[in-house]
Amino acid sequence: MEPPVRLASTGTIIHGVSVGEVLGVSTLADARLIAGESGLGRIVQRLNVMEVPDILAWVKPHELLLTTGYPLRNTPQSLGRLVADLDERGLAALAIKLGRYVDELPEEMVEQADRLGFPLILLPNDVGFDDILNQVLTDILNRQAAVLARAEEAHRALVQVVLAGGGLNEVTAEVAQLLDVSVAAVDGSGRVLATAGAAEHVSVLRESIFREGPPLTAAAAGATEPVSRSEAMSTRSFASVPVLAGGHHHGRIVAYSPSGTIRDSDVGILERAATVAALVVTRQEAVNAVESKYRADFLRDVLTGRAGTAERVTARARAFGWDLSRPVTVLVAELDPDGDERSAQDRLVACWTAAMRRHDPRGAVAGFSHEVVAVVDAAIDATRVAKDAASAFADVPPATFSTGTSRPSPGAETLPEAYSQALKAARVGRQLHGPGAVAHFDQLGVYRLLSLVNDTEELHSFVRETLGPLASDDDAENADLRRTLQVLLETNLNVAETARRLHFHYNTLRYRIGKLERLLGNFTDDPHLRLNLTLALHVLRMRGI
């Protein structure tokens, strides 16, 4: 069984051999295991010789400690504690020569070694420590060289895949062949991007990913120290390493072995694969950025009527995977003010793209500078698409967006009109209902008619002529009077109800009505004036559109 791999600084031994393998070298052919048989899988990465009684200050994890017992000859009572102390410090085993300085090991020491799974080895007296040191260290260094060579060979193979233009499908296929496992590349949201391996094993891997995902191994979590004795020779059925590029987490590479033979050395190769996958992801992001720009430019031309004939639009849209020849609905999502616009806009595009992928894969979606535009099948519930995108966008507050929906458009030639409707619905909806509104053009009522007036200056002139001094917010008293007028009109001049809503005394409200009529005219008796006043207040409410 191959030893584990752990990343470490240059010059550090990061591989080893098991205690059981150490006992198989020729110099230890006559060695005998006294206790701790369950610990034969512990990894030996270095050797040390016990020459002083206070050896605990000098030992390191994964060491095989050799001793003649000379430092313990005068303190045999310390032998009972020695195993526990060495085990606590992560040593691999203790090998001792008996007869010259120590005649026998205490029964307590042997029992403790068995209980802890800490191997105690009786060395033959005719073998020198230098022979043991040379042979075991040679095996360790040869093993390290072999494992590193294997990892380097795998890295070259994976890099060659990328240089040849391969993507995640080719990377996972190469890893599956190198390690004889099933492999999947998963994005940050848990979506499987590519798989390789036996179909039944890939199915198990997918189920594990969708259920909860395999846990990250110590190497994948960023560990740089050797693993503990209990994990040193561990194998596993699942392993997962992150794909990191540009300081961002882009997903992970996950492997599955039905026989549970994924070793820590295999995890090292998975890490190499994750590095190569990061190159693939970065390259694909650059390609996607260019494609997104082309898609956005084309859709903008379509929505502004500059893309050419309906036949040309349909043909070019098909190249992007869009179907614009069917009846469609246009949705416009605009970021509400007071958000971090740059980062929020990127998230908005991502959320709408994901929502469109789920609801209408043939629909068009593109991000403009301040908005996202989606063109979906008219048979699809546009409100559900908007809510789906809003639900994903809400995961990272505090930014919000408002959505407007057009009437159904029968074909590409009417898309500019539908886009205008959706844009007005988004902006009017925000004015009427606040941030996060979802409005349909046909549900805007009188605001729909007002939004169709292209000459906004004429609307503002109408407001000034109709409301006079109440059209401005410069004076607090005028703004208060305008609020009184609005409630009066909403209650159809019901003085008692208006007084109740505004918390005024009846006589106070009668006084205010008189003041309003002196400013605006006799609106209580003139229905046409009341209509003009109502429309002017509606236009004011649409300010900024």
XYZ file of C-alpha atoms in Angstrom:
545
model
C 0.000 0.000 0.000
C 1.359 3.394 -0.964
C 1.971 5.955 1.809
C 0.158 9.233 2.063
C 1.055 12.463 0.347
C 1.059 15.789 2.083
C 2.207 19.125 0.732
C 5.188 20.597 2.579
C 8.073 22.973 2.039
C 11.011 21.967 -0.152
C 13.470 19.650 1.599
C 10.936 18.150 3.982
C 10.259 14.411 3.903
C 6.532 14.157 3.287
C 6.251 10.450 2.462
C 7.119 7.380 4.454
C 6.815 3.658 4.908
C 4.649 1.802 7.377
C 6.047 0.142 10.485
C 5.052 -3.189 8.942
C 7.156 -2.407 5.873
C 10.082 -1.382 8.074
C 9.999 -4.821 9.690
C 10.369 -6.332 6.232
C 13.815 -4.865 5.468
C 16.717 -7.318 5.525
C 18.504 -5.815 8.522
C 15.405 -6.391 10.660
C 14.700 -9.906 9.456
C 15.252 -11.236 12.983
C 13.387 -8.382 14.734
C 10.314 -9.341 16.715
C 7.140 -7.394 17.404
C 6.487 -7.443 21.151
C 3.279 -5.384 21.311
C 1.094 -2.903 19.423
C 0.307 -5.041 16.377
C -2.714 -2.868 15.533
C -0.313 0.029 14.910
C 1.703 -1.588 12.119
C 0.086 0.841 9.682
C 1.694 3.870 11.357
C 3.932 5.838 9.018
C 7.682 6.171 9.567
C 9.103 9.327 8.014
C 12.313 9.657 10.003
C 14.479 7.769 12.509
C 16.020 8.839 15.797
C 18.279 7.261 18.383
C 17.539 7.584 22.104
C 20.782 8.624 23.814
C 19.501 10.769 26.668
C 16.856 10.156 29.367
C 14.905 13.300 28.434
C 14.345 12.142 24.842
C 10.824 13.609 24.723
C 12.228 17.063 24.063
C 13.940 15.836 20.896
C 11.437 13.534 19.224
C 9.183 14.441 16.287
C 5.990 12.918 14.862
C 6.321 9.849 12.610
C 9.710 8.850 14.018
C 10.967 5.339 14.640
C 12.895 5.626 17.884
C 15.857 3.243 18.315
C 17.423 2.564 21.739
C 19.646 0.152 23.617
C 17.924 1.120 26.838
C 21.140 2.729 28.080
C 19.490 6.073 29.069
C 16.881 4.109 31.051
C 19.173 1.719 32.872
C 19.053 3.706 36.115
C 15.353 4.654 35.918
C 13.425 1.511 34.942
C 10.322 2.973 36.575
C 10.080 5.516 33.733
C 9.483 2.739 31.191
C 5.842 2.485 32.236
C 5.188 6.086 31.171
C 7.417 6.101 28.092
C 4.932 4.493 25.655
C 2.125 6.896 26.531
C 4.453 9.906 26.221
C 5.817 8.791 22.853
C 2.349 7.976 21.542
C 1.077 11.390 22.592
C 3.832 13.028 20.540
C 2.869 11.055 17.436
C 5.835 8.699 17.179
C 5.493 5.682 14.917
C 7.171 2.986 17.036
C 9.886 2.165 19.575
C 12.606 -0.408 18.743
C 14.786 -1.594 21.638
C 17.670 -3.951 22.290
C 17.274 -5.963 25.500
C 19.791 -7.777 27.642
C 22.671 -5.370 27.923
C 21.164 -2.413 29.830
C 17.519 -3.405 30.221
C 16.737 -7.059 30.794
C 13.012 -6.984 30.040
C 10.138 -4.597 29.452
C 7.586 -4.134 32.237
C 4.275 -5.900 31.703
C 2.543 -2.561 32.199
C 4.489 -1.114 29.256
C 3.544 -4.030 26.973
C -0.136 -3.815 27.924
C -0.180 -0.062 27.355
C 1.429 -0.480 23.917
C -1.220 -3.019 22.929
C -3.982 -0.750 24.185
C -2.665 2.274 22.269
C -1.672 0.352 19.143
C 1.917 1.573 19.602
C 4.389 -0.969 18.145
C 7.200 -2.169 20.418
C 9.943 -3.922 18.450
C 12.676 -6.147 19.898
C 15.868 -5.640 17.875
C 18.473 -8.353 17.351
C 21.684 -7.575 19.241
C 23.944 -8.197 16.244
C 22.410 -5.436 14.076
C 23.913 -1.960 14.249
C 21.788 1.165 14.353
C 23.700 2.600 11.397
C 22.580 -0.328 9.210
C 18.956 0.199 10.235
C 19.190 3.937 9.686
C 20.739 3.583 6.218
C 18.360 0.938 4.940
C 15.113 2.425 6.271
C 15.982 6.002 5.257
C 16.902 4.747 1.791
C 13.491 3.094 1.489
C 11.753 6.287 2.671
C 13.646 8.496 0.215
C 13.078 6.055 -2.649
C 9.371 5.999 -1.834
C 9.259 9.798 -1.739
C 11.047 10.000 -5.082
C 8.658 7.463 -6.647
C 5.538 9.216 -5.384
C 6.798 12.627 -6.489
C 7.712 11.223 -9.890
C 4.203 9.767 -10.220
C 2.648 13.098 -9.256
C 4.898 14.960 -11.687
C 4.045 12.549 -14.489
C 0.341 13.049 -13.757
C 0.814 16.828 -13.753
C 2.543 16.746 -17.151
C -0.246 14.610 -18.568
C -2.908 16.988 -17.238
C -1.119 20.104 -18.483
C -0.783 18.465 -21.915
C -4.564 18.009 -21.930
C -5.040 21.762 -21.458
C -2.331 22.688 -23.987
C -4.110 20.496 -26.509
C -7.284 22.535 -25.996
C -9.039 20.090 -23.700
C -11.664 21.130 -21.157
C -13.070 19.719 -17.947
C -14.340 16.599 -19.740
C -10.808 15.734 -20.827
C -9.296 16.623 -17.430
C -11.709 14.370 -15.537
C -11.169 11.574 -18.069
C -7.396 11.790 -17.570
C -7.710 11.720 -13.767
C -10.103 8.773 -13.908
C -7.590 6.838 -15.999
C -4.604 7.785 -13.819
C -6.244 6.829 -10.523
C -8.724 4.183 -11.736
C -11.613 6.023 -10.057
C -14.756 7.908 -11.068
C -14.282 11.682 -11.172
C -16.573 14.714 -11.352
C -15.912 18.430 -11.771
C -18.443 20.473 -9.775
C -19.002 24.238 -9.887
C -19.457 26.484 -6.867
C -23.222 25.949 -6.799
C -22.907 22.161 -6.762
C -23.751 21.657 -10.455
C -21.839 18.791 -12.070
C -19.921 20.113 -15.080
C -18.086 16.988 -16.224
C -17.730 13.328 -15.221
C -15.602 10.333 -16.141
C -15.509 6.711 -15.086
C -17.831 3.733 -14.992
C -21.474 4.777 -15.400
C -22.681 3.050 -12.227
C -19.886 4.618 -10.180
C -20.542 8.070 -11.651
C -24.169 7.642 -10.605
C -23.089 7.017 -7.000
C -20.780 10.018 -7.175
C -23.581 12.268 -8.435
C -25.914 11.117 -5.667
C -23.287 11.905 -3.063
C -22.670 15.367 -4.517
C -26.374 16.212 -4.695
C -27.097 14.780 -1.245
C -24.455 16.624 0.766
C -21.148 16.399 -1.042
C -18.112 14.434 0.097
C -16.081 16.135 2.837
C -12.825 17.867 1.987
C -9.750 15.847 2.879
C -7.070 17.303 5.118
C -4.977 18.104 2.072
C -7.895 19.812 0.362
C -8.580 21.868 3.445
C -5.092 23.287 3.237
C -3.216 21.072 5.714
C 0.573 21.301 5.458
C 1.558 19.019 8.348
C 1.638 15.207 8.197
C -1.606 13.579 9.188
C -2.032 11.996 12.610
C -1.068 8.389 13.236
C -4.699 7.211 12.975
C -5.082 8.744 9.519
C -1.619 8.027 8.154
C -2.427 4.903 6.211
C -6.076 5.703 5.657
C -7.799 5.116 2.374
C -11.246 6.390 1.474
C -14.065 5.965 -0.972
C -14.498 9.709 -1.608
C -12.053 12.581 -1.892
C -12.627 16.216 -2.793
C -10.289 19.134 -3.476
C -11.209 22.774 -4.231
C -10.656 24.501 -7.569
C -9.211 27.928 -6.834
C -8.350 30.613 -9.392
C -7.793 34.323 -8.975
C -8.603 34.131 -5.286
C -12.064 32.748 -6.028
C -13.564 29.347 -5.284
C -14.780 27.889 -8.576
C -15.922 24.491 -7.355
C -14.131 21.204 -6.710
C -12.834 17.974 -8.171
C -14.470 14.936 -6.556
C -13.359 11.306 -6.869
C -15.048 8.042 -5.905
C -13.598 4.551 -5.582
C -16.122 1.778 -4.834
C -13.329 -0.318 -3.296
C -12.277 2.526 -0.993
C -8.718 2.673 -2.350
C -8.222 6.429 -2.733
C -4.963 7.078 -0.912
C -3.516 10.336 0.276
C -1.014 10.142 -2.591
C -3.996 10.094 -4.938
C -5.285 13.229 -3.254
C -2.020 14.892 -4.298
C -2.797 14.066 -7.926
C -6.351 15.372 -7.450
C -4.801 18.628 -6.241
C -2.725 18.788 -9.424
C -5.918 18.165 -11.386
C -7.650 20.979 -9.484
C -4.831 23.357 -10.467
C -5.208 22.373 -14.114
C -9.001 22.662 -13.820
C -8.497 26.204 -12.526
C -6.638 27.004 -15.756
C -9.540 25.566 -17.765
C -12.076 27.573 -15.749
C -10.077 30.808 -16.125
C -9.778 30.258 -19.865
C -13.492 29.535 -20.156
C -14.354 32.651 -18.155
C -12.363 34.766 -20.602
C -14.199 33.152 -23.516
C -17.540 33.618 -21.745
C -16.813 37.295 -21.157
C -16.268 37.857 -24.877
C -19.346 35.812 -25.789
C -21.444 37.688 -23.218
C -20.451 40.978 -24.787
C -21.445 39.751 -28.249
C -24.756 38.431 -26.903
C -25.495 41.691 -25.098
C -24.602 43.807 -28.143
C -26.802 41.710 -30.406
C -29.758 41.692 -28.016
C -29.448 45.461 -27.559
C -29.585 45.878 -31.346
C -32.668 43.633 -31.488
C -34.449 45.583 -28.746
C -33.667 48.926 -30.320
C -34.664 47.821 -33.843
C -31.151 47.996 -35.317
C -30.544 44.257 -35.860
C -32.060 44.026 -39.344
C -34.913 41.961 -40.700
C -36.855 39.435 -38.647
C -35.276 36.599 -40.660
C -31.759 37.867 -39.931
C -32.553 38.322 -36.234
C -33.984 34.806 -35.986
C -30.945 33.268 -37.702
C -28.395 35.085 -35.544
C -30.364 34.362 -32.382
C -30.320 30.659 -33.221
C -26.508 30.790 -33.222
C -26.683 31.875 -29.554
C -29.163 29.128 -28.733
C -32.092 31.582 -28.574
C -35.494 31.160 -30.182
C -36.920 34.604 -31.017
C -39.323 33.431 -33.716
C -41.979 32.265 -31.221
C -44.326 34.473 -29.153
C -42.242 35.824 -26.269
C -42.403 38.146 -23.262
C -39.698 40.679 -22.439
C -38.608 41.198 -18.836
C -36.399 44.030 -17.633
C -34.693 43.841 -14.228
C -33.235 47.136 -13.002
C -31.098 47.499 -9.893
C -32.756 49.654 -7.271
C -30.733 52.674 -6.088
C -28.361 52.654 -3.099
C -26.639 49.352 -3.905
C -23.023 48.491 -4.819
C -23.816 48.654 -8.483
C -20.712 47.003 -9.945
C -20.743 43.797 -7.897
C -24.548 43.732 -7.756
C -24.839 43.960 -11.545
C -22.599 40.914 -12.009
C -24.669 38.931 -9.509
C -27.892 40.111 -11.148
C -26.764 38.776 -14.536
C -25.706 35.452 -12.975
C -29.009 35.015 -11.126
C -31.120 35.791 -14.182
C -28.988 33.523 -16.379
C -29.468 30.656 -13.921
C -33.221 31.320 -13.692
C -33.541 31.346 -17.477
C -31.593 28.104 -17.715
C -34.140 26.467 -15.414
C -37.319 27.894 -16.925
C -36.535 28.472 -20.610
C -33.173 27.227 -21.959
C -33.994 28.700 -25.391
C -34.747 32.121 -23.945
C -32.422 35.090 -24.392
C -30.785 36.862 -21.473
C -28.086 39.534 -21.387
C -26.765 42.151 -19.025
C -26.595 45.796 -20.028
C -24.889 48.534 -18.041
C -27.720 49.086 -15.520
C -30.188 46.319 -16.227
C -30.705 42.726 -17.282
C -33.073 41.892 -20.135
C -34.641 38.473 -20.583
C -36.806 37.251 -23.462
C -38.849 34.195 -22.462
C -41.483 32.022 -24.037
C -44.852 33.764 -23.712
C -46.353 30.528 -22.378
C -44.065 30.657 -19.318
C -45.144 32.473 -16.166
C -42.812 35.481 -16.258
C -43.567 36.327 -12.626
C -42.205 32.956 -11.528
C -38.988 33.556 -13.465
C -38.596 36.963 -11.804
C -39.253 35.544 -8.331
C -36.788 32.731 -8.937
C -34.057 35.221 -9.866
C -34.986 37.469 -6.930
C -34.778 34.536 -4.515
C -31.214 33.741 -5.592
C -30.249 37.434 -5.642
C -31.561 37.922 -2.097
C -28.954 35.508 -0.751
C -26.457 38.368 -0.724
C -28.210 41.517 0.593
C -28.708 44.440 0.665
C -29.120 45.072 -3.084
C -32.563 44.634 -4.690
C -33.968 45.003 -8.182
C -37.332 45.850 -9.732
C -38.765 43.893 -12.645
C -41.026 44.956 -15.458
C -42.920 42.623 -17.806
C -44.168 43.428 -21.285
C -47.206 42.261 -23.180
C -46.641 39.130 -25.297
C -44.700 39.850 -28.466
C -45.670 37.763 -31.527
C -42.232 37.949 -33.142
C -38.831 39.603 -33.427
C -40.164 42.694 -35.234
C -42.244 43.759 -32.188
C -39.521 43.189 -29.590
C -38.492 46.897 -29.442
C -42.046 47.842 -28.417
C -42.130 45.012 -25.836
C -38.781 46.130 -24.420
C -40.099 49.672 -24.009
C -43.164 48.337 -22.192
C -41.090 46.212 -19.809
C -38.723 49.089 -19.077
C -41.606 51.418 -18.244
C -43.269 48.751 -16.111
C -40.056 48.284 -14.095
C -39.642 52.006 -13.446
C -43.309 52.777 -12.782
C -43.554 49.704 -10.555
C -40.623 50.902 -8.447
C -42.222 54.364 -8.090
C -45.567 52.915 -7.057
C -44.536 49.959 -4.912
C -40.969 50.679 -3.882
C -37.762 48.634 -4.392
C -38.122 44.998 -5.402
C -41.411 45.544 -7.264
C -42.592 43.192 -10.020
C -44.988 44.991 -12.391
C -46.717 44.046 -15.616
C -47.284 46.731 -18.215
C -51.009 45.943 -18.467
C -51.445 46.348 -14.699
C -50.216 49.943 -14.530
C -53.674 51.438 -15.123
C -53.599 55.185 -15.676
C -49.849 55.160 -15.172
C -49.568 53.096 -18.338
C -51.270 55.885 -20.290
C -49.125 58.548 -18.680
C -45.958 56.569 -19.395
C -46.847 56.565 -23.092
C -46.527 60.356 -23.238
C -43.064 60.861 -24.690
C -42.979 64.606 -24.037
C -42.194 64.604 -20.306
C -41.753 68.366 -20.301
C -45.373 68.715 -21.366
C -46.398 66.506 -18.419
C -44.407 68.622 -15.996
C -45.917 71.776 -17.450
C -49.394 70.272 -16.921
C -48.508 69.572 -13.264
C -47.300 73.146 -12.665
C -50.370 74.648 -14.324
C -52.805 72.387 -12.452
C -51.272 72.318 -8.955
C -49.665 75.756 -8.956
C -47.561 76.236 -5.772
C -48.449 72.681 -4.603
C -46.330 71.225 -7.426
C -43.118 72.001 -5.555
C -41.672 70.458 -2.380
C -39.744 73.610 -1.532
C -42.349 74.693 1.004
C -43.304 72.205 3.732
C -46.786 73.723 4.135
C -47.518 73.276 0.421
C -46.384 69.640 0.562
C -48.712 69.106 3.532
C -51.627 70.699 1.676
C -50.925 68.471 -1.327
C -51.166 65.424 0.930
C -54.553 66.668 2.186
C -55.743 67.141 -1.404
C -54.641 63.635 -2.356
C -56.555 61.992 0.502
C -59.646 64.106 -0.234
C -59.636 62.923 -3.848
C -59.006 59.308 -2.822
C -62.043 59.388 -0.494
C -64.235 61.086 -3.119
C -64.403 64.282 -0.999
C -65.606 62.426 2.109
C -64.644 65.012 4.736
C -65.225 62.773 7.762
C -63.154 59.909 6.327
C -60.375 62.289 5.238
C -60.250 63.845 8.717
C -60.002 60.378 10.249
C -57.166 59.301 7.942
C -55.195 62.503 8.499
C -56.034 62.704 12.208
C -57.464 66.212 11.797
C -60.371 67.833 13.559
C -63.385 68.249 11.266
C -63.203 72.066 11.449
C -59.444 72.005 10.740
C -60.080 70.014 7.578
C -62.901 72.419 6.498
C -60.417 75.279 6.882
C -57.830 73.445 4.766
C -60.400 72.724 2.034
C -61.124 76.417 1.829
C -57.441 77.214 1.505
C -57.032 74.596 -1.238
C -59.927 76.032 -3.225
C -58.428 79.507 -3.036
C -55.182 78.088 -4.502
C -56.596 75.640 -7.055
C -60.173 76.615 -7.792
C -63.574 75.257 -6.778
C -62.623 71.533 -7.195
C -65.359 70.360 -4.799
C -67.992 71.356 -7.384
C -66.005 70.856 -10.612
C -65.497 67.170 -11.584
C -63.266 68.111 -14.530
C -60.936 70.043 -12.206
C -60.886 67.062 -9.832
C -59.852 64.797 -12.749
C -57.054 67.200 -13.705
C -55.873 67.386 -10.102
C -55.896 63.577 -9.815
C -53.878 63.182 -13.024
C -51.386 65.850 -11.904
C -50.868 64.023 -8.608
C -50.320 60.766 -10.526
C -47.703 62.434 -12.706
C -45.945 63.737 -9.573
C -45.950 60.239 -8.157
C -44.217 59.084 -11.332
C -41.468 61.673 -10.913
C -38.107 60.414 -12.111
C -39.501 58.027 -14.697
